[in-house]
Amino acid sequence: MRGLKGRGVLISGGSRGIGKATAVRFLEEGCRVFICGIDQTEVDQTVAELSSAGDISGVACDVSLEESVAHLVAAAEQSLGQIEILINNAGIAWQEDFLDITAEHWDRILAVNLRGMFLVGQAVARRMVAHGKGGAIVNMSSTNGLVGEAQYTHYNASKGGALLLTKTMATELGMHGIRVNALCPGYILTPLAQEIYDPSEVAAFANQSIPLKRVGTPEEVAAAYAFLASDDASFIHGTGLVIDGGQLAF
Ligand SMILES: NC(=O)c1ccc[n+]([C@@H]2O[C@H](COP(=O)([O-])OP(=O)(O)OC[C@H]3O[C@@H](n4cnc5c(N)ncnc54)[C@H](O)[C@@H]3O)[C@@H](O)[C@H]2O)c1
């Protein structure tokens, strides 16, 4: 894709699942990549596994904590020189009935998925503005940011918030040449999804609810991240791209 070669890319939640596939994709595009994840061992393993594919390093971070995010952004800048692309991808989810959700569970999901996205997005955008060379930010929303799936009240609220965070960032950062967009994937087969659902449930869901009759792969989401971050998307700004095999089409 145009305009990606040589770029410095920070990927939050890059140690497994969609974020890891995205690290692979940006390395294939000739970018320099810096990842973070919640678990130091997992980050180290991913960096070691992908280092033969290009320039990659990373650090453990909890995106919900200001201090941890400040350390992340400083470490990423030290490694990349300049963060030109931010993939704001880290997130958590679990199923829980609305009537059973504790305030603690509500706070944790909102803290990682929404506060974390804000903290990383703001810290990186401040550096992009200071450098004066623009940039691209892609935030991770979900189809759950567009419709309310049962048993995901806290997750849905965080992903709906991620979409409006994206649109508002776009209105304020466009003047600095920083494009901001979001992805809204449907069901993607990742470690997170495998922890929540058993395979027979997934097949039945795909058959009944997804016109393409299958769930998505992390690589298909990584391709969309790369597109929105590239110069091929140079006039796409403040929107959410749905990647769901047609799930929301009916
Ligand atoms: N899998 C899906 O079906 C699906 C669909 C739509 C959106 N999403 C979103 O895509 C993103 C990635 O999901 P995935 O399925 O690849 O999940 P995953 O659990 O496989 O990977 C999540 C990544 O986020 C990191 N992470 C978790 N908590 C963190 C924290 N507090 N600080 C820093 N990093 C943290 C993990 O270390 C890991 O690298 C999430 O935001 C998720 O909500 C997933």
PDB file of C-alpha atoms and ligand atoms in Angstrom:
ATOM      1  CA  MET A   1       0.000   0.000   0.000  1.00  0.00           C
ATOM      2  CA  ARG A   2       1.120   3.579  -0.681  1.00  0.00           C
ATOM      3  CA  GLY A   3       3.011   5.618   1.876  1.00  0.00           C
ATOM      4  CA  LEU A   4       3.731   2.906   4.432  1.00  0.00           C
ATOM      5  CA  LYS A   5       7.336   1.949   3.666  1.00  0.00           C
ATOM      6  CA  GLY A   6       9.729   3.133   6.374  1.00  0.00           C
ATOM      7  CA  ARG A   7       6.979   4.462   8.660  1.00  0.00           C
ATOM      8  CA  GLY A   8       7.141   4.106  12.454  1.00  0.00           C
ATOM      9  CA  VAL A   9       4.075   2.270  13.761  1.00  0.00           C
ATOM     10  CA  LEU A  10       2.958   1.819  17.375  1.00  0.00           C
ATOM     11  CA  ILE A  11       0.489  -1.047  17.884  1.00  0.00           C
ATOM     12  CA  SER A  12      -1.189  -1.374  21.285  1.00  0.00           C
ATOM     13  CA  GLY A  13      -2.286  -4.924  22.002  1.00  0.00           C
ATOM     14  CA  GLY A  14       0.202  -6.115  19.387  1.00  0.00           C
ATOM     15  CA  SER A  15       1.344  -9.222  21.241  1.00  0.00           C
ATOM     16  CA  ARG A  16      -1.431 -11.565  20.073  1.00  0.00           C
ATOM     17  CA  GLY A  17      -4.609 -11.852  17.985  1.00  0.00           C
ATOM     18  CA  ILE A  18      -5.510  -9.011  15.626  1.00  0.00           C
ATOM     19  CA  GLY A  19      -2.685  -6.804  16.903  1.00  0.00           C
ATOM     20  CA  LYS A  20      -0.050  -9.453  16.236  1.00  0.00           C
ATOM     21  CA  ALA A  21      -1.375 -10.077  12.701  1.00  0.00           C
ATOM     22  CA  THR A  22      -1.238  -6.294  12.228  1.00  0.00           C
ATOM     23  CA  ALA A  23       2.409  -6.228  13.315  1.00  0.00           C
ATOM     24  CA  VAL A  24       3.124  -8.908  10.689  1.00  0.00           C
ATOM     25  CA  ARG A  25       1.291  -6.887   8.022  1.00  0.00           C
ATOM     26  CA  PHE A  26       3.070  -3.607   8.760  1.00  0.00           C
ATOM     27  CA  LEU A  27       6.430  -5.417   8.741  1.00  0.00           C
ATOM     28  CA  GLU A  28       5.507  -6.839   5.321  1.00  0.00           C
ATOM     29  CA  GLU A  29       4.781  -3.256   4.192  1.00  0.00           C
ATOM     30  CA  GLY A  30       8.325  -2.265   5.230  1.00  0.00           C
ATOM     31  CA  CYS A  31       7.333  -0.354   8.394  1.00  0.00           C
ATOM     32  CA  ARG A  32       9.223  -0.216  11.680  1.00  0.00           C
ATOM     33  CA  VAL A  33       6.970  -1.601  14.407  1.00  0.00           C
ATOM     34  CA  PHE A  34       6.706  -1.143  18.168  1.00  0.00           C
ATOM     35  CA  ILE A  35       4.161  -3.215  20.089  1.00  0.00           C
ATOM     36  CA  CYS A  36       2.791  -3.343  23.598  1.00  0.00           C
ATOM     37  CA  GLY A  37       0.693  -5.887  25.442  1.00  0.00           C
ATOM     38  CA  ILE A  38      -0.365  -6.496  29.019  1.00  0.00           C
ATOM     39  CA  ASP A  39       1.989  -9.451  29.487  1.00  0.00           C
ATOM     40  CA  GLN A  40       5.779  -8.976  29.272  1.00  0.00           C
ATOM     41  CA  THR A  41       6.476 -12.631  28.381  1.00  0.00           C
ATOM     42  CA  GLU A  42       3.942 -12.554  25.536  1.00  0.00           C
ATOM     43  CA  VAL A  43       5.399  -9.280  24.192  1.00  0.00           C
ATOM     44  CA  ASP A  44       8.930 -10.724  24.309  1.00  0.00           C
ATOM     45  CA  GLN A  45       7.798 -13.939  22.564  1.00  0.00           C
ATOM     46  CA  THR A  46       6.042 -12.024  19.785  1.00  0.00           C
ATOM     47  CA  VAL A  47       9.001  -9.707  19.243  1.00  0.00           C
ATOM     48  CA  ALA A  48      11.355 -12.718  19.093  1.00  0.00           C
ATOM     49  CA  GLU A  49       9.021 -14.587  16.713  1.00  0.00           C
ATOM     50  CA  LEU A  50       8.610 -11.655  14.298  1.00  0.00           C
ATOM     51  CA  SER A  51      12.100 -10.160  14.436  1.00  0.00           C
ATOM     52  CA  SER A  52      13.258 -12.112  11.363  1.00  0.00           C
ATOM     53  CA  ALA A  53      10.526 -10.302   9.375  1.00  0.00           C
ATOM     54  CA  GLY A  54      11.849  -6.810  10.097  1.00  0.00           C
ATOM     55  CA  ASP A  55      12.398  -4.057  12.634  1.00  0.00           C
ATOM     56  CA  ILE A  56      10.198  -4.789  15.661  1.00  0.00           C
ATOM     57  CA  SER A  57      10.475  -4.203  19.386  1.00  0.00           C
ATOM     58  CA  GLY A  58       8.059  -3.764  22.251  1.00  0.00           C
ATOM     59  CA  VAL A  59       7.310  -3.315  25.912  1.00  0.00           C
ATOM     60  CA  ALA A  60       4.657  -4.432  28.404  1.00  0.00           C
ATOM     61  CA  CYS A  61       2.127  -1.756  29.295  1.00  0.00           C
ATOM     62  CA  ASP A  62      -1.278  -1.320  30.875  1.00  0.00           C
ATOM     63  CA  VAL A  63      -2.997   1.218  28.627  1.00  0.00           C
ATOM     64  CA  SER A  64      -5.466   2.118  31.392  1.00  0.00           C
ATOM     65  CA  LEU A  65      -2.679   3.704  33.481  1.00  0.00           C
ATOM     66  CA  GLU A  66      -1.300   7.158  32.625  1.00  0.00           C
ATOM     67  CA  GLU A  67       2.208   6.401  33.868  1.00  0.00           C
ATOM     68  CA  SER A  68       2.386   3.164  31.921  1.00  0.00           C
ATOM     69  CA  VAL A  69       1.219   4.939  28.757  1.00  0.00           C
ATOM     70  CA  ALA A  70       3.806   7.711  29.223  1.00  0.00           C
ATOM     71  CA  HIS A  71       6.494   5.022  29.484  1.00  0.00           C
ATOM     72  CA  LEU A  72       5.097   3.245  26.388  1.00  0.00           C
ATOM     73  CA  VAL A  73       5.121   6.367  24.216  1.00  0.00           C
ATOM     74  CA  ALA A  74       8.633   7.352  25.345  1.00  0.00           C
ATOM     75  CA  ALA A  75       9.940   3.838  24.642  1.00  0.00           C
ATOM     76  CA  ALA A  76       8.204   3.738  21.244  1.00  0.00           C
ATOM     77  CA  GLU A  77       9.685   7.117  20.263  1.00  0.00           C
ATOM     78  CA  GLN A  78      13.108   6.021  21.378  1.00  0.00           C
ATOM     79  CA  SER A  79      12.819   2.942  19.177  1.00  0.00           C
ATOM     80  CA  LEU A  80      11.005   4.449  16.159  1.00  0.00           C
ATOM     81  CA  GLY A  81      12.333   7.993  16.266  1.00  0.00           C
ATOM     82  CA  GLN A  82       8.844   9.235  15.517  1.00  0.00           C
ATOM     83  CA  ILE A  83       5.443   7.562  15.832  1.00  0.00           C
ATOM     84  CA  GLU A  84       3.817   8.218  12.455  1.00  0.00           C
ATOM     85  CA  ILE A  85       1.014   5.657  12.723  1.00  0.00           C
ATOM     86  CA  LEU A  86      -0.881   4.588  15.843  1.00  0.00           C
ATOM     87  CA  ILE A  87      -2.926   1.383  15.848  1.00  0.00           C
ATOM     88  CA  ASN A  88      -4.973   1.838  19.026  1.00  0.00           C
ATOM     89  CA  ASN A  89      -5.996  -1.796  19.289  1.00  0.00           C
ATOM     90  CA  ALA A  90      -5.685  -3.087  22.886  1.00  0.00           C
ATOM     91  CA  GLY A  91      -8.929  -4.363  24.328  1.00  0.00           C
ATOM     92  CA  ILE A  92     -10.626  -6.891  26.586  1.00  0.00           C
ATOM     93  CA  ALA A  93     -14.072  -8.507  26.599  1.00  0.00           C
ATOM     94  CA  TRP A  94     -16.151 -11.042  28.398  1.00  0.00           C
ATOM     95  CA  GLN A  95     -19.810 -12.052  28.434  1.00  0.00           C
ATOM     96  CA  GLU A  96     -22.008 -11.117  31.376  1.00  0.00           C
ATOM     97  CA  ASP A  97     -25.723 -10.460  31.823  1.00  0.00           C
ATOM     98  CA  PHE A  98     -26.598  -6.799  32.299  1.00  0.00           C
ATOM     99  CA  LEU A  99     -28.270  -7.608  35.627  1.00  0.00           C
ATOM    100  CA  ASP A 100     -25.096  -9.258  36.972  1.00  0.00           C
ATOM    101  CA  ILE A 101     -22.434  -6.716  35.978  1.00  0.00           C
ATOM    102  CA  THR A 102     -20.539  -5.360  38.983  1.00  0.00           C
ATOM    103  CA  ALA A 103     -19.225  -1.802  39.062  1.00  0.00           C
ATOM    104  CA  GLU A 104     -15.730  -3.284  39.224  1.00  0.00           C
ATOM    105  CA  HIS A 105     -16.220  -5.247  35.985  1.00  0.00           C
ATOM    106  CA  TRP A 106     -17.815  -2.226  34.298  1.00  0.00           C
ATOM    107  CA  ASP A 107     -14.860  -0.042  35.330  1.00  0.00           C
ATOM    108  CA  ARG A 108     -12.206  -2.494  34.107  1.00  0.00           C
ATOM    109  CA  ILE A 109     -13.658  -2.901  30.613  1.00  0.00           C
ATOM    110  CA  LEU A 110     -14.207   0.843  30.217  1.00  0.00           C
ATOM    111  CA  ALA A 111     -10.726   1.539  31.673  1.00  0.00           C
ATOM    112  CA  VAL A 112      -8.891  -0.633  29.145  1.00  0.00           C
ATOM    113  CA  ASN A 113     -11.069  -0.214  26.049  1.00  0.00           C
ATOM    114  CA  LEU A 114     -12.034   3.461  26.295  1.00  0.00           C
ATOM    115  CA  ARG A 115      -9.842   5.270  28.860  1.00  0.00           C
ATOM    116  CA  GLY A 116      -6.821   3.346  27.492  1.00  0.00           C
ATOM    117  CA  MET A 117      -7.684   4.335  23.924  1.00  0.00           C
ATOM    118  CA  PHE A 118      -8.022   7.965  25.020  1.00  0.00           C
ATOM    119  CA  LEU A 119      -4.757   7.948  26.993  1.00  0.00           C
ATOM    120  CA  VAL A 120      -2.691   6.371  24.207  1.00  0.00           C
ATOM    121  CA  GLY A 121      -4.436   8.411  21.496  1.00  0.00           C
ATOM    122  CA  GLN A 122      -3.891  11.707  23.321  1.00  0.00           C
ATOM    123  CA  ALA A 123      -0.257  10.996  24.252  1.00  0.00           C
ATOM    124  CA  VAL A 124       0.630   9.997  20.677  1.00  0.00           C
ATOM    125  CA  ALA A 125      -1.372  12.824  19.067  1.00  0.00           C
ATOM    126  CA  ARG A 126       0.455  15.364  21.246  1.00  0.00           C
ATOM    127  CA  ARG A 127       3.777  14.036  19.916  1.00  0.00           C
ATOM    128  CA  MET A 128       2.470  14.046  16.319  1.00  0.00           C
ATOM    129  CA  VAL A 129       1.347  17.674  16.686  1.00  0.00           C
ATOM    130  CA  ALA A 130       4.716  18.609  18.207  1.00  0.00           C
ATOM    131  CA  HIS A 131       6.557  16.999  15.269  1.00  0.00           C
ATOM    132  CA  GLY A 132       4.301  18.890  12.841  1.00  0.00           C
ATOM    133  CA  LYS A 133       4.295  16.170  10.202  1.00  0.00           C
ATOM    134  CA  GLY A 134       0.778  14.793  10.629  1.00  0.00           C
ATOM    135  CA  GLY A 135       0.074  11.095  11.017  1.00  0.00           C
ATOM    136  CA  ALA A 136      -2.613   8.439  11.046  1.00  0.00           C
ATOM    137  CA  ILE A 137      -4.477   6.940  13.982  1.00  0.00           C
ATOM    138  CA  VAL A 138      -6.757   3.927  13.696  1.00  0.00           C
ATOM    139  CA  ASN A 139      -8.847   3.081  16.766  1.00  0.00           C
ATOM    140  CA  MET A 140     -10.439  -0.316  17.375  1.00  0.00           C
ATOM    141  CA  SER A 141     -14.218  -0.176  17.739  1.00  0.00           C
ATOM    142  CA  SER A 142     -16.415  -3.160  16.802  1.00  0.00           C
ATOM    143  CA  THR A 143     -19.770  -4.061  15.317  1.00  0.00           C
ATOM    144  CA  ASN A 144     -20.606  -3.967  19.047  1.00  0.00           C
ATOM    145  CA  GLY A 145     -20.037  -0.217  18.820  1.00  0.00           C
ATOM    146  CA  LEU A 146     -22.880  -0.014  16.322  1.00  0.00           C
ATOM    147  CA  VAL A 147     -25.474  -2.473  17.676  1.00  0.00           C
ATOM    148  CA  GLY A 148     -26.162  -3.773  21.164  1.00  0.00           C
ATOM    149  CA  GLU A 149     -25.282  -7.458  21.436  1.00  0.00           C
ATOM    150  CA  ALA A 150     -26.768  -9.129  24.532  1.00  0.00           C
ATOM    151  CA  GLN A 151     -24.425  -9.952  27.428  1.00  0.00           C
ATOM    152  CA  TYR A 152     -21.898  -7.309  26.417  1.00  0.00           C
ATOM    153  CA  THR A 153     -23.302  -4.092  27.948  1.00  0.00           C
ATOM    154  CA  HIS A 154     -19.930  -2.853  29.224  1.00  0.00           C
ATOM    155  CA  TYR A 155     -18.064  -3.925  26.080  1.00  0.00           C
ATOM    156  CA  ASN A 156     -20.711  -2.398  23.782  1.00  0.00           C
ATOM    157  CA  ALA A 157     -20.591   0.878  25.728  1.00  0.00           C
ATOM    158  CA  SER A 158     -16.795   0.959  25.434  1.00  0.00           C
ATOM    159  CA  LYS A 159     -16.873   0.296  21.689  1.00  0.00           C
ATOM    160  CA  GLY A 160     -19.677   2.791  21.031  1.00  0.00           C
ATOM    161  CA  GLY A 161     -17.574   5.289  22.951  1.00  0.00           C
ATOM    162  CA  ALA A 162     -14.531   4.367  20.851  1.00  0.00           C
ATOM    163  CA  LEU A 163     -16.418   5.329  17.703  1.00  0.00           C
ATOM    164  CA  LEU A 164     -17.412   8.773  18.992  1.00  0.00           C
ATOM    165  CA  LEU A 165     -13.937   9.272  20.459  1.00  0.00           C
ATOM    166  CA  THR A 166     -12.658   8.608  16.923  1.00  0.00           C
ATOM    167  CA  LYS A 167     -15.042  11.079  15.297  1.00  0.00           C
ATOM    168  CA  THR A 168     -14.268  13.805  17.824  1.00  0.00           C
ATOM    169  CA  MET A 169     -10.509  13.268  17.553  1.00  0.00           C
ATOM    170  CA  ALA A 170     -10.952  13.575  13.770  1.00  0.00           C
ATOM    171  CA  THR A 171     -12.720  16.927  14.083  1.00  0.00           C
ATOM    172  CA  GLU A 172      -9.903  18.361  16.228  1.00  0.00           C
ATOM    173  CA  LEU A 173      -6.813  16.695  14.754  1.00  0.00           C
ATOM    174  CA  GLY A 174      -7.576  17.045  11.035  1.00  0.00           C
ATOM    175  CA  MET A 175      -6.125  20.586  11.024  1.00  0.00           C
ATOM    176  CA  HIS A 176      -2.788  19.069  12.097  1.00  0.00           C
ATOM    177  CA  GLY A 177      -2.774  16.603   9.196  1.00  0.00           C
ATOM    178  CA  ILE A 178      -3.588  13.718  11.523  1.00  0.00           C
ATOM    179  CA  ARG A 179      -6.222  11.376  10.081  1.00  0.00           C
ATOM    180  CA  VAL A 180      -8.274   9.411  12.610  1.00  0.00           C
ATOM    181  CA  ASN A 181     -10.520   6.474  11.771  1.00  0.00           C
ATOM    182  CA  ALA A 182     -11.909   3.350  13.394  1.00  0.00           C
ATOM    183  CA  LEU A 183     -12.427  -0.295  12.529  1.00  0.00           C
ATOM    184  CA  CYS A 184     -15.669  -2.089  13.367  1.00  0.00           C
ATOM    185  CA  PRO A 185     -14.960  -5.813  12.979  1.00  0.00           C
ATOM    186  CA  GLY A 186     -17.561  -8.468  13.552  1.00  0.00           C
ATOM    187  CA  TYR A 187     -16.587 -11.946  14.723  1.00  0.00           C
ATOM    188  CA  ILE A 188     -12.834 -12.494  14.224  1.00  0.00           C
ATOM    189  CA  LEU A 189     -11.184 -15.768  15.207  1.00  0.00           C
ATOM    190  CA  THR A 190      -8.546 -14.739  17.780  1.00  0.00           C
ATOM    191  CA  PRO A 191      -7.370 -16.089  21.161  1.00  0.00           C
ATOM    192  CA  LEU A 192      -9.869 -13.712  22.822  1.00  0.00           C
ATOM    193  CA  ALA A 193     -12.792 -15.086  20.784  1.00  0.00           C
ATOM    194  CA  GLN A 194     -11.614 -18.658  21.419  1.00  0.00           C
ATOM    195  CA  GLU A 195     -11.624 -18.008  25.160  1.00  0.00           C
ATOM    196  CA  ILE A 196     -15.271 -16.858  24.999  1.00  0.00           C
ATOM    197  CA  TYR A 197     -16.933 -19.286  22.551  1.00  0.00           C
ATOM    198  CA  ASP A 198     -16.644 -22.997  21.780  1.00  0.00           C
ATOM    199  CA  PRO A 199     -16.107 -23.936  18.107  1.00  0.00           C
ATOM    200  CA  SER A 200     -19.576 -25.486  17.580  1.00  0.00           C
ATOM    201  CA  GLU A 201     -21.235 -22.238  18.721  1.00  0.00           C
ATOM    202  CA  VAL A 202     -19.047 -20.304  16.282  1.00  0.00           C
ATOM    203  CA  ALA A 203     -19.970 -22.468  13.283  1.00  0.00           C
ATOM    204  CA  ALA A 204     -23.688 -22.222  14.073  1.00  0.00           C
ATOM    205  CA  PHE A 205     -23.446 -18.449  14.541  1.00  0.00           C
ATOM    206  CA  ALA A 206     -21.603 -17.995  11.257  1.00  0.00           C
ATOM    207  CA  ASN A 207     -24.092 -20.118   9.363  1.00  0.00           C
ATOM    208  CA  GLN A 208     -27.087 -18.271  10.738  1.00  0.00           C
ATOM    209  CA  SER A 209     -25.871 -14.691  11.070  1.00  0.00           C
ATOM    210  CA  ILE A 210     -23.031 -14.026   8.606  1.00  0.00           C
ATOM    211  CA  PRO A 211     -23.879 -13.861   4.868  1.00  0.00           C
ATOM    212  CA  LEU A 212     -20.331 -15.006   3.947  1.00  0.00           C
ATOM    213  CA  LYS A 213     -20.988 -18.079   6.177  1.00  0.00           C
ATOM    214  CA  ARG A 214     -17.712 -17.816   8.058  1.00  0.00           C
ATOM    215  CA  VAL A 215     -16.022 -15.725  10.714  1.00  0.00           C
ATOM    216  CA  GLY A 216     -13.156 -13.347   9.902  1.00  0.00           C
ATOM    217  CA  THR A 217      -9.420 -13.788  10.350  1.00  0.00           C
ATOM    218  CA  PRO A 218      -6.980 -11.476  12.150  1.00  0.00           C
ATOM    219  CA  GLU A 219      -5.179 -10.995   8.821  1.00  0.00           C
ATOM    220  CA  GLU A 220      -8.356  -9.574   7.238  1.00  0.00           C
ATOM    221  CA  VAL A 221      -8.560  -6.955   9.991  1.00  0.00           C
ATOM    222  CA  ALA A 222      -4.818  -6.260   9.711  1.00  0.00           C
ATOM    223  CA  ALA A 223      -5.307  -5.476   6.003  1.00  0.00           C
ATOM    224  CA  ALA A 224      -7.967  -2.898   6.896  1.00  0.00           C
ATOM    225  CA  TYR A 225      -5.699  -1.323   9.516  1.00  0.00           C
ATOM    226  CA  ALA A 226      -2.944  -1.056   6.884  1.00  0.00           C
ATOM    227  CA  PHE A 227      -5.327   0.468   4.333  1.00  0.00           C
ATOM    228  CA  LEU A 228      -6.681   3.136   6.693  1.00  0.00           C
ATOM    229  CA  ALA A 229      -3.150   4.025   7.833  1.00  0.00           C
ATOM    230  CA  SER A 230      -1.846   4.264   4.258  1.00  0.00           C
ATOM    231  CA  ASP A 231      -1.873   7.114   1.750  1.00  0.00           C
ATOM    232  CA  ASP A 232      -4.448   5.118  -0.236  1.00  0.00           C
ATOM    233  CA  ALA A 233      -6.913   6.324   2.446  1.00  0.00           C
ATOM    234  CA  SER A 234      -5.703   9.936   2.319  1.00  0.00           C
ATOM    235  CA  PHE A 235      -9.232  11.477   2.267  1.00  0.00           C
ATOM    236  CA  ILE A 236     -10.849   8.976   4.649  1.00  0.00           C
ATOM    237  CA  HIS A 237     -11.214  10.669   8.022  1.00  0.00           C
ATOM    238  CA  GLY A 238     -13.532  10.367  11.023  1.00  0.00           C
ATOM    239  CA  THR A 239     -15.310   7.205   9.994  1.00  0.00           C
ATOM    240  CA  GLY A 240     -15.668   3.570  11.035  1.00  0.00           C
ATOM    241  CA  LEU A 241     -15.031   0.734   8.567  1.00  0.00           C
ATOM    242  CA  VAL A 242     -17.184  -2.345   9.133  1.00  0.00           C
ATOM    243  CA  ILE A 243     -15.460  -5.712   8.519  1.00  0.00           C
ATOM    244  CA  ASP A 244     -18.079  -8.325   9.325  1.00  0.00           C
ATOM    245  CA  GLY A 245     -18.762 -10.619   6.343  1.00  0.00           C
ATOM    246  CA  GLY A 246     -22.106  -8.845   5.956  1.00  0.00           C
ATOM    247  CA  GLN A 247     -23.388  -9.536   9.495  1.00  0.00           C
ATOM    248  CA  LEU A 248     -24.882  -6.052   9.876  1.00  0.00           C
ATOM    249  CA  ALA A 249     -26.268  -6.014   6.330  1.00  0.00           C
ATOM    250  CA  PHE A 250     -29.561  -7.558   7.421  1.00  0.00           C
TER     251      PHE A 250
HETATM  252  N1  LIG B   1     -11.922 -10.875  18.100  1.00  0.00           N
HETATM  253  C1  LIG B   1     -13.000 -10.256  17.714  1.00  0.00           C
HETATM  254  O1  LIG B   1     -13.988 -10.883  17.292  1.00  0.00           O
HETATM  255  C2  LIG B   1     -13.080  -8.757  17.770  1.00  0.00           C
HETATM  256  C3  LIG B   1     -14.128  -8.109  17.093  1.00  0.00           C
HETATM  257  C4  LIG B   1     -14.215  -6.739  17.144  1.00  0.00           C
HETATM  258  C5  LIG B   1     -13.266  -5.994  17.828  1.00  0.00           C
HETATM  259  N2  LIG B   1     -12.269  -6.646  18.474  1.00  0.00           N
HETATM  260  C6  LIG B   1     -11.296  -5.814  19.188  1.00  0.00           C
HETATM  261  O2  LIG B   1     -10.017  -6.024  18.631  1.00  0.00           O
HETATM  262  C7  LIG B   1      -9.009  -5.795  19.603  1.00  0.00           C
HETATM  263  C8  LIG B   1      -8.081  -6.988  19.667  1.00  0.00           C
HETATM  264  O3  LIG B   1      -8.860  -8.115  20.019  1.00  0.00           O
HETATM  265  P1  LIG B   1      -8.324  -9.618  19.870  1.00  0.00           P
HETATM  266  O4  LIG B   1      -9.519 -10.438  19.580  1.00  0.00           O
HETATM  267  O5  LIG B   1      -7.140  -9.659  18.987  1.00  0.00           O
HETATM  268  O6  LIG B   1      -7.929  -9.877  21.404  1.00  0.00           O
HETATM  269  P2  LIG B   1      -6.710 -10.688  22.082  1.00  0.00           P
HETATM  270  O7  LIG B   1      -7.128 -10.920  23.491  1.00  0.00           O
HETATM  271  O8  LIG B   1      -6.338 -11.854  21.253  1.00  0.00           O
HETATM  272  O9  LIG B   1      -5.535  -9.612  22.074  1.00  0.00           O
HETATM  273  C9  LIG B   1      -5.662  -8.459  22.889  1.00  0.00           C
HETATM  274  C10 LIG B   1      -4.374  -7.706  22.968  1.00  0.00           C
HETATM  275  O10 LIG B   1      -4.587  -6.570  23.835  1.00  0.00           O
HETATM  276  C11 LIG B   1      -3.607  -6.588  24.873  1.00  0.00           C
HETATM  277  N3  LIG B   1      -4.146  -6.004  26.092  1.00  0.00           N
HETATM  278  C12 LIG B   1      -5.190  -6.425  26.856  1.00  0.00           C
HETATM  279  N4  LIG B   1      -5.349  -5.630  27.925  1.00  0.00           N
HETATM  280  C13 LIG B   1      -4.391  -4.671  27.835  1.00  0.00           C
HETATM  281  C14 LIG B   1      -4.035  -3.564  28.632  1.00  0.00           C
HETATM  282  N5  LIG B   1      -4.696  -3.260  29.762  1.00  0.00           N
HETATM  283  N6  LIG B   1      -2.981  -2.791  28.240  1.00  0.00           N
HETATM  284  C15 LIG B   1      -2.294  -3.096  27.121  1.00  0.00           C
HETATM  285  N7  LIG B   1      -2.586  -4.120  26.309  1.00  0.00           N
HETATM  286  C16 LIG B   1      -3.623  -4.894  26.673  1.00  0.00           C
HETATM  287  C17 LIG B   1      -3.219  -8.042  25.037  1.00  0.00           C
HETATM  288  O11 LIG B   1      -1.958  -8.156  25.674  1.00  0.00           O
HETATM  289  C18 LIG B   1      -3.231  -8.521  23.590  1.00  0.00           C
HETATM  290  O12 LIG B   1      -2.024  -8.163  22.957  1.00  0.00           O
HETATM  291  C19 LIG B   1      -9.762  -5.507  20.906  1.00  0.00           C
HETATM  292  O13 LIG B   1      -9.877  -4.108  21.095  1.00  0.00           O
HETATM  293  C20 LIG B   1     -11.119  -6.119  20.664  1.00  0.00           C
HETATM  294  O14 LIG B   1     -12.133  -5.522  21.438  1.00  0.00           O
HETATM  295  C21 LIG B   1     -12.143  -7.997  18.459  1.00  0.00           C
END
